[in-house]
PDB file of C-alpha atoms in Angstrom:
ATOM      1  CA  MET A   1    -210.761 135.310  92.399  1.00 83.00           C
ATOM      2  CA  LEU A   2    -210.748 131.912  94.152  1.00 87.00           C
ATOM      3  CA  THR A   3    -206.974 131.649  93.702  1.00 91.00           C
ATOM      4  CA  ALA A   4    -206.476 135.064  95.289  1.00 91.00           C
ATOM      5  CA  LEU A   5    -208.709 134.204  98.243  1.00 93.00           C
ATOM      6  CA  ARG A   6    -206.920 130.909  98.794  1.00 94.00           C
ATOM      7  CA  SER A   7    -203.525 132.585  98.632  1.00 94.00           C
ATOM      8  CA  LEU A   8    -204.622 135.245 101.126  1.00 94.00           C
ATOM      9  CA  ALA A   9    -205.965 132.580 103.485  1.00 95.00           C
ATOM     10  CA  PHE A  10    -202.673 130.707 103.269  1.00 97.00           C
ATOM     11  CA  MET A  11    -200.652 133.816 104.081  1.00 95.00           C
ATOM     12  CA  SER A  12    -202.987 134.724 106.950  1.00 96.00           C
ATOM     13  CA  ILE A  13    -202.817 131.300 108.592  1.00 97.00           C
ATOM     14  CA  PHE A  14    -199.466 129.746 107.728  1.00 97.00           C
ATOM     15  CA  TYR A  15    -197.159 132.625 108.697  1.00 95.00           C
ATOM     16  CA  PRO A  16    -198.766 133.497 112.064  1.00 96.00           C
ATOM     17  CA  GLY A  17    -198.959 129.761 112.766  1.00 97.00           C
ATOM     18  CA  SER A  18    -195.262 129.410 111.934  1.00 94.00           C
ATOM     19  CA  LEU A  19    -194.424 132.044 114.529  1.00 91.00           C
ATOM     20  CA  LEU A  20    -196.249 129.962 117.132  1.00 94.00           C
ATOM     21  CA  PHE A  21    -194.171 126.927 116.154  1.00 94.00           C
ATOM     22  CA  VAL A  22    -190.967 128.955 116.513  1.00 90.00           C
ATOM     23  CA  LEU A  23    -192.030 130.104 119.983  1.00 92.00           C
ATOM     24  CA  ALA A  24    -192.932 126.527 120.889  1.00 93.00           C
ATOM     25  CA  ALA A  25    -189.500 125.347 119.705  1.00 92.00           C
ATOM     26  CA  MET A  26    -187.812 128.000 121.841  1.00 90.00           C
ATOM     27  CA  ALA A  27    -189.742 126.806 124.884  1.00 92.00           C
ATOM     28  CA  VAL A  28    -188.922 123.172 124.131  1.00 93.00           C
ATOM     29  CA  ASN A  29    -185.264 124.111 123.723  1.00 88.00           C
ATOM     30  CA  LEU A  30    -185.176 125.192 127.376  1.00 89.00           C
ATOM     31  CA  VAL A  31    -186.513 121.951 128.815  1.00 91.00           C
ATOM     32  CA  ALA A  32    -186.079 119.185 126.216  1.00 91.00           C
ATOM     33  CA  PRO A  33    -183.859 120.283 123.297  1.00 88.00           C
ATOM     34  CA  ARG A  34    -183.826 116.789 121.818  1.00 89.00           C
ATOM     35  CA  SER A  35    -187.537 117.217 121.061  1.00 93.00           C
ATOM     36  CA  ILE A  36    -186.965 120.115 118.665  1.00 93.00           C
ATOM     37  CA  PRO A  37    -187.042 117.793 115.611  1.00 93.00           C
ATOM     38  CA  ARG A  38    -190.555 116.750 116.632  1.00 94.00           C
ATOM     39  CA  VAL A  39    -191.663 120.379 116.699  1.00 95.00           C
ATOM     40  CA  ALA A  40    -190.019 120.967 113.306  1.00 94.00           C
ATOM     41  CA  THR A  41    -191.762 117.935 111.802  1.00 95.00           C
ATOM     42  CA  ALA A  42    -195.092 119.109 113.214  1.00 96.00           C
ATOM     43  CA  TRP A  43    -194.481 122.500 111.565  1.00 95.00           C
ATOM     44  CA  SER A  44    -193.797 120.766 108.251  1.00 96.00           C
ATOM     45  CA  ARG A  45    -197.033 118.827 108.549  1.00 97.00           C
ATOM     46  CA  PHE A  46    -198.854 122.050 109.402  1.00 98.00           C
ATOM     47  CA  HIS A  47    -197.411 123.579 106.218  1.00 98.00           C
ATOM     48  CA  ARG A  48    -198.497 120.619 104.105  1.00 98.00           C
ATOM     49  CA  GLY A  49    -201.967 120.791 105.645  1.00 98.00           C
ATOM     50  CA  CYS A  50    -202.238 124.506 104.859  1.00 97.00           C
ATOM     51  CA  ALA A  51    -201.134 123.845 101.286  1.00 97.00           C
ATOM     52  CA  ARG A  52    -203.626 121.007 100.920  1.00 97.00           C
ATOM     53  CA  TRP A  53    -206.717 122.499 102.525  1.00 97.00           C
ATOM     54  CA  LEU A  54    -206.211 126.224 101.865  1.00 96.00           C
ATOM     55  CA  LEU A  55    -204.458 126.183  98.489  1.00 96.00           C
ATOM     56  CA  GLY A  56    -205.770 122.897  97.114  1.00 97.00           C
ATOM     57  CA  GLN A  57    -202.254 121.525  96.563  1.00 97.00           C
ATOM     58  CA  LYS A  58    -201.846 117.764  96.809  1.00 97.00           C
ATOM     59  CA  VAL A  59    -198.540 115.859  97.009  1.00 98.00           C
ATOM     60  CA  ARG A  60    -197.586 112.813  94.965  1.00 97.00           C
ATOM     61  CA  VAL A  61    -194.362 110.807  95.302  1.00 97.00           C
ATOM     62  CA  GLU A  62    -193.236 108.689  92.351  1.00 97.00           C
ATOM     63  CA  GLY A  63    -190.564 106.174  93.276  1.00 96.00           C
ATOM     64  CA  ARG A  64    -189.037 105.002  96.529  1.00 92.00           C
ATOM     65  CA  LEU A  65    -187.539 107.202  99.225  1.00 93.00           C
ATOM     66  CA  GLU A  66    -184.594 105.490 100.942  1.00 86.00           C
ATOM     67  CA  ASP A  67    -183.973 105.610 104.698  1.00 83.00           C
ATOM     68  CA  GLY A  68    -180.596 106.316 106.262  1.00 84.00           C
ATOM     69  CA  PRO A  69    -177.461 108.216 105.221  1.00 90.00           C
ATOM     70  CA  TYR A  70    -177.988 109.035 101.568  1.00 94.00           C
ATOM     71  CA  LEU A  71    -177.169 112.250  99.749  1.00 94.00           C
ATOM     72  CA  TYR A  72    -180.482 113.604  98.484  1.00 96.00           C
ATOM     73  CA  ILE A  73    -180.180 116.074  95.621  1.00 96.00           C
ATOM     74  CA  LEU A  74    -183.354 117.994  94.814  1.00 97.00           C
ATOM     75  CA  LYS A  75    -184.706 120.349  92.234  1.00 96.00           C
ATOM     76  CA  HIS A  76    -185.570 123.705  93.817  1.00 94.00           C
ATOM     77  CA  GLU A  77    -188.502 125.667  92.400  1.00 95.00           C
ATOM     78  CA  SER A  78    -190.296 127.112  95.432  1.00 94.00           C
ATOM     79  CA  MET A  79    -190.328 127.391  99.208  1.00 92.00           C
ATOM     80  CA  PHE A  80    -192.636 124.377  99.322  1.00 96.00           C
ATOM     81  CA  GLU A  81    -190.035 121.607  99.109  1.00 96.00           C
ATOM     82  CA  THR A  82    -187.664 123.196 101.615  1.00 92.00           C
ATOM     83  CA  ILE A  83    -190.332 122.863 104.324  1.00 94.00           C
ATOM     84  CA  ASP A  84    -192.011 119.721 103.045  1.00 97.00           C
ATOM     85  CA  LEU A  85    -188.777 117.691 103.194  1.00 95.00           C
ATOM     86  CA  LEU A  86    -189.433 117.109 106.883  1.00 95.00           C
ATOM     87  CA  CYS A  87    -192.617 115.267 105.895  1.00 96.00           C
ATOM     88  CA  LEU A  88    -190.767 113.114 103.360  1.00 95.00           C
ATOM     89  CA  LEU A  89    -187.695 112.084 105.364  1.00 94.00           C
ATOM     90  CA  ASP A  90    -186.843 111.350 108.982  1.00 91.00           C
ATOM     91  CA  ARG A  91    -185.013 114.399 110.365  1.00 91.00           C
ATOM     92  CA  PRO A  92    -183.053 115.228 107.209  1.00 93.00           C
ATOM     93  CA  ALA A  93    -179.977 117.460 107.485  1.00 91.00           C
ATOM     94  CA  ILE A  94    -180.782 120.172 104.938  1.00 89.00           C
ATOM     95  CA  ALA A  95    -178.069 122.435 103.596  1.00 84.00           C
ATOM     96  CA  ALA A  96    -179.356 126.034 103.602  1.00 80.00           C
ATOM     97  CA  LYS A  97    -177.838 129.391 102.770  1.00 78.00           C
ATOM     98  CA  ARG A  98    -176.000 131.031 105.652  1.00 77.00           C
ATOM     99  CA  GLU A  99    -178.180 134.163 105.666  1.00 78.00           C
ATOM    100  CA  LEU A 100    -181.215 132.195 106.853  1.00 74.00           C
ATOM    101  CA  PHE A 101    -179.473 131.447 110.139  1.00 79.00           C
ATOM    102  CA  ASP A 102    -179.358 135.162 110.926  1.00 79.00           C
ATOM    103  CA  ILE A 103    -183.166 135.406 111.059  1.00 77.00           C
ATOM    104  CA  PRO A 104    -184.154 136.307 114.638  1.00 76.00           C
ATOM    105  CA  LEU A 105    -185.588 133.389 116.624  1.00 73.00           C
ATOM    106  CA  TRP A 106    -185.701 131.036 113.619  1.00 73.00           C
ATOM    107  CA  GLY A 107    -181.937 130.916 113.051  1.00 78.00           C
ATOM    108  CA  GLY A 108    -181.093 129.561 116.493  1.00 79.00           C
ATOM    109  CA  ILE A 109    -183.741 126.865 116.275  1.00 83.00           C
ATOM    110  CA  ALA A 110    -182.492 125.871 112.803  1.00 83.00           C
ATOM    111  CA  ARG A 111    -179.012 125.297 114.204  1.00 82.00           C
ATOM    112  CA  ARG A 112    -180.362 123.310 117.132  1.00 83.00           C
ATOM    113  CA  TYR A 113    -182.387 121.146 114.727  1.00 86.00           C
ATOM    114  CA  GLY A 114    -179.256 120.408 112.730  1.00 82.00           C
ATOM    115  CA  LEU A 115    -179.641 122.304 109.475  1.00 85.00           C
ATOM    116  CA  ILE A 116    -176.316 122.849 107.717  1.00 84.00           C
ATOM    117  CA  PRO A 117    -175.326 126.455 106.868  1.00 82.00           C
ATOM    118  CA  ILE A 118    -173.656 127.144 103.519  1.00 76.00           C
ATOM    119  CA  GLU A 119    -171.440 130.194 103.096  1.00 70.00           C
ATOM    120  CA  ARG A 120    -171.598 130.647  99.330  1.00 62.00           C
ATOM    121  CA  SER A 121    -168.733 133.136  99.107  1.00 60.00           C
ATOM    122  CA  ALA A 122    -166.270 131.262 101.331  1.00 55.00           C
ATOM    123  CA  GLY A 123    -164.980 128.808  98.697  1.00 61.00           C
ATOM    124  CA  ALA A 124    -162.936 125.832  99.929  1.00 66.00           C
ATOM    125  CA  SER A 125    -163.422 126.659 103.605  1.00 69.00           C
ATOM    126  CA  ALA A 126    -167.197 126.512 103.131  1.00 68.00           C
ATOM    127  CA  LEU A 127    -166.895 123.089 101.520  1.00 70.00           C
ATOM    128  CA  ARG A 128    -164.787 121.815 104.419  1.00 75.00           C
ATOM    129  CA  ALA A 129    -167.315 123.092 106.939  1.00 76.00           C
ATOM    130  CA  LEU A 130    -170.141 121.549 104.918  1.00 76.00           C
ATOM    131  CA  ARG A 131    -168.320 118.235 104.800  1.00 79.00           C
ATOM    132  CA  ALA A 132    -167.721 118.213 108.572  1.00 83.00           C
ATOM    133  CA  ALA A 133    -171.369 118.971 109.314  1.00 84.00           C
ATOM    134  CA  ALA A 134    -172.529 116.360 106.798  1.00 84.00           C
ATOM    135  CA  LYS A 135    -170.225 113.720 108.274  1.00 84.00           C
ATOM    136  CA  ALA A 136    -171.634 114.405 111.739  1.00 87.00           C
ATOM    137  CA  ALA A 137    -175.194 114.068 110.429  1.00 88.00           C
ATOM    138  CA  THR A 138    -174.554 110.807 108.563  1.00 88.00           C
ATOM    139  CA  ALA A 139    -172.934 109.381 111.684  1.00 88.00           C
ATOM    140  CA  GLU A 140    -176.382 109.768 113.275  1.00 88.00           C
ATOM    141  CA  GLY A 141    -177.979 107.942 110.335  1.00 89.00           C
ATOM    142  CA  ARG A 142    -179.533 111.090 108.862  1.00 91.00           C
ATOM    143  CA  ALA A 143    -179.918 111.863 105.182  1.00 92.00           C
ATOM    144  CA  ILE A 144    -178.161 114.923 103.724  1.00 92.00           C
ATOM    145  CA  CYS A 145    -180.268 117.147 101.457  1.00 93.00           C
ATOM    146  CA  LEU A 146    -178.831 119.633  98.997  1.00 92.00           C
ATOM    147  CA  PHE A 147    -180.398 121.959  96.423  1.00 93.00           C
ATOM    148  CA  PRO A 148    -177.499 122.085  93.934  1.00 91.00           C
ATOM    149  CA  GLU A 149    -178.879 124.911  91.785  1.00 89.00           C
ATOM    150  CA  GLY A 150    -178.177 127.299  94.655  1.00 80.00           C
ATOM    151  CA  THR A 151    -181.501 129.117  94.516  1.00 86.00           C
ATOM    152  CA  ARG A 152    -185.076 128.659  93.377  1.00 91.00           C
ATOM    153  CA  VAL A 153    -185.434 128.479  89.602  1.00 93.00           C
ATOM    154  CA  PRO A 154    -188.567 128.933  87.469  1.00 93.00           C
ATOM    155  CA  HIS A 155    -190.309 125.746  86.418  1.00 92.00           C
ATOM    156  CA  GLY A 156    -188.946 124.433  83.135  1.00 90.00           C
ATOM    157  CA  GLU A 157    -185.443 125.870  83.521  1.00 91.00           C
ATOM    158  CA  SER A 158    -182.416 123.633  84.084  1.00 93.00           C
ATOM    159  CA  PRO A 159    -179.317 125.601  85.121  1.00 93.00           C
ATOM    160  CA  PRO A 160    -176.042 123.702  85.635  1.00 93.00           C
ATOM    161  CA  LEU A 161    -175.299 122.251  89.043  1.00 92.00           C
ATOM    162  CA  ARG A 162    -173.083 124.358  91.268  1.00 86.00           C
ATOM    163  CA  ALA A 163    -169.658 123.090  92.265  1.00 77.00           C
ATOM    164  CA  GLY A 164    -170.798 122.228  95.777  1.00 77.00           C
ATOM    165  CA  PHE A 165    -172.522 119.055  94.626  1.00 86.00           C
ATOM    166  CA  ALA A 166    -169.463 117.515  92.969  1.00 85.00           C
ATOM    167  CA  GLY A 167    -167.282 118.401  95.943  1.00 81.00           C
ATOM    168  CA  LEU A 168    -169.710 116.889  98.432  1.00 84.00           C
ATOM    169  CA  TYR A 169    -170.234 113.818  96.253  1.00 89.00           C
ATOM    170  CA  VAL A 170    -166.507 113.088  96.220  1.00 87.00           C
ATOM    171  CA  LEU A 171    -165.851 113.964  99.862  1.00 84.00           C
ATOM    172  CA  LEU A 172    -168.760 112.075 101.431  1.00 87.00           C
ATOM    173  CA  GLY A 173    -168.740 108.969  99.252  1.00 90.00           C
ATOM    174  CA  LEU A 174    -172.490 108.465  99.697  1.00 93.00           C
ATOM    175  CA  PRO A 175    -175.007 107.072  97.200  1.00 95.00           C
ATOM    176  CA  VAL A 176    -177.074 109.877  95.698  1.00 96.00           C
ATOM    177  CA  VAL A 177    -180.859 109.948  95.454  1.00 97.00           C
ATOM    178  CA  PRO A 178    -181.879 112.616  92.890  1.00 97.00           C
ATOM    179  CA  ILE A 179    -185.401 114.012  93.083  1.00 98.00           C
ATOM    180  CA  ALA A 180    -187.253 116.115  90.532  1.00 97.00           C
ATOM    181  CA  VAL A 181    -189.907 118.520  91.870  1.00 97.00           C
ATOM    182  CA  ASP A 182    -192.443 120.560  89.911  1.00 96.00           C
ATOM    183  CA  SER A 183    -193.683 122.857  92.699  1.00 96.00           C
ATOM    184  CA  GLY A 184    -192.972 125.947  90.585  1.00 95.00           C
ATOM    185  CA  ARG A 185    -196.000 125.145  88.428  1.00 94.00           C
ATOM    186  CA  VAL A 186    -198.387 125.998  91.259  1.00 96.00           C
ATOM    187  CA  SER A 187    -196.218 128.031  93.668  1.00 93.00           C
ATOM    188  CA  PRO A 188    -193.852 130.087  91.497  1.00 90.00           C
ATOM    189  CA  ARG A 189    -190.994 131.928  93.154  1.00 86.00           C
ATOM    190  CA  GLY A 190    -191.788 135.429  94.370  1.00 82.00           C
ATOM    191  CA  LYS A 191    -195.470 135.233  93.459  1.00 86.00           C
ATOM    192  CA  PHE A 192    -198.280 135.880  95.920  1.00 84.00           C
ATOM    193  CA  MET A 193    -200.744 133.842  93.874  1.00 90.00           C
ATOM    194  CA  LYS A 194    -200.460 130.105  94.486  1.00 94.00           C
ATOM    195  CA  ARG A 195    -202.586 127.798  92.362  1.00 94.00           C
ATOM    196  CA  SER A 196    -204.245 124.503  93.188  1.00 96.00           C
ATOM    197  CA  GLY A 197    -202.879 121.309  91.675  1.00 96.00           C
ATOM    198  CA  THR A 198    -200.606 118.352  92.387  1.00 97.00           C
ATOM    199  CA  ILE A 199    -196.957 118.768  93.341  1.00 98.00           C
ATOM    200  CA  THR A 200    -194.964 115.736  92.234  1.00 97.00           C
ATOM    201  CA  TYR A 201    -191.706 114.380  93.602  1.00 98.00           C
ATOM    202  CA  LYS A 202    -190.109 112.024  91.080  1.00 97.00           C
ATOM    203  CA  VAL A 203    -187.387 109.913  92.701  1.00 97.00           C
ATOM    204  CA  GLY A 204    -184.654 109.056  90.220  1.00 97.00           C
ATOM    205  CA  GLU A 205    -182.363 106.047  90.017  1.00 96.00           C
ATOM    206  CA  ILE A 206    -179.724 105.939  92.763  1.00 96.00           C
ATOM    207  CA  VAL A 207    -176.327 107.233  91.627  1.00 96.00           C
ATOM    208  CA  PRO A 208    -173.518 105.096  93.164  1.00 95.00           C
ATOM    209  CA  PRO A 209    -170.739 106.883  95.062  1.00 93.00           C
ATOM    210  CA  SER A 210    -167.751 105.832  92.952  1.00 86.00           C
ATOM    211  CA  LEU A 211    -168.536 107.328  89.542  1.00 93.00           C
ATOM    212  CA  ASP A 212    -166.469 109.908  87.733  1.00 92.00           C
ATOM    213  CA  ARG A 213    -167.736 113.275  88.952  1.00 89.00           C
ATOM    214  CA  ARG A 214    -168.751 114.373  85.442  1.00 92.00           C
ATOM    215  CA  GLU A 215    -170.858 111.262  84.939  1.00 95.00           C
ATOM    216  CA  ALA A 216    -172.403 111.690  88.394  1.00 95.00           C
ATOM    217  CA  GLU A 217    -173.243 115.332  87.626  1.00 95.00           C
ATOM    218  CA  ALA A 218    -174.793 114.380  84.288  1.00 95.00           C
ATOM    219  CA  ARG A 219    -176.970 111.681  85.836  1.00 96.00           C
ATOM    220  CA  VAL A 220    -178.125 113.890  88.689  1.00 97.00           C
ATOM    221  CA  HIS A 221    -178.797 116.876  86.425  1.00 96.00           C
ATOM    222  CA  ALA A 222    -180.961 114.771  84.109  1.00 96.00           C
ATOM    223  CA  ALA A 223    -182.846 113.168  86.997  1.00 97.00           C
ATOM    224  CA  ILE A 224    -183.733 116.367  88.889  1.00 97.00           C
ATOM    225  CA  ASN A 225    -185.023 117.939  85.676  1.00 96.00           C
ATOM    226  CA  ALA A 226    -187.182 114.951  84.710  1.00 96.00           C
ATOM    227  CA  LEU A 227    -190.406 116.866  85.376  1.00 94.00           C
ATOM    228  CA  ASN A 228    -189.454 119.967  83.405  1.00 90.00           C
ATOM    229  CA  GLU A 229    -192.020 121.227  80.973  1.00 76.00           C
ATOM    230  CA  PRO A 230    -193.082 124.743  79.919  1.00 62.00           C
ATOM    231  CA  LEU A 231    -195.819 126.378  81.975  1.00 55.00           C
TER     232      LEU A 231
END
């Protein structure tokens, strides 16, 4: 019963509150567009606060998060980490599926913030566009963040990395910081009920930029699945 009440409270406060942040970002975009990242970071902190105080979800980071232009590769188990990244890193450039940019109001703000759209069905042209956007972001000293599994996966599963990671790894020539996340234990995909507990980010050993792509894939795959265990 407590879990259901907490989940309902989260839905009732976080989503209406998010709409207010979107409206605030639209207003800021008219007068001071460079301040949009501040609004986005405030929204991320609002999300973490809702998760902490309404759902009882704490956050723990194991390992060191690097500043600057690194390629961050993350496990993807729930919506939590996609929003919480703005609390972990300074204005990260997050690669997100193209459809999200078509959401009214939100899509335009996402572009202004500097999220990177991915067109999954466009093949080589999508990779070229992703590379160009990533190069522009790293030139500003921003980290690039990619969820290489392509979609949220249930906790404990470890699907192979999609081709986009290897292509980006070779094209960008950046050191890779792999991160395992176990958010699916408490906030499983597509479930209304969200449980209390601790969400852990486990930062793996940096993968240098000059490895054979198969070795790089193997290292990253092992590192982002380091927290896997059956529910």
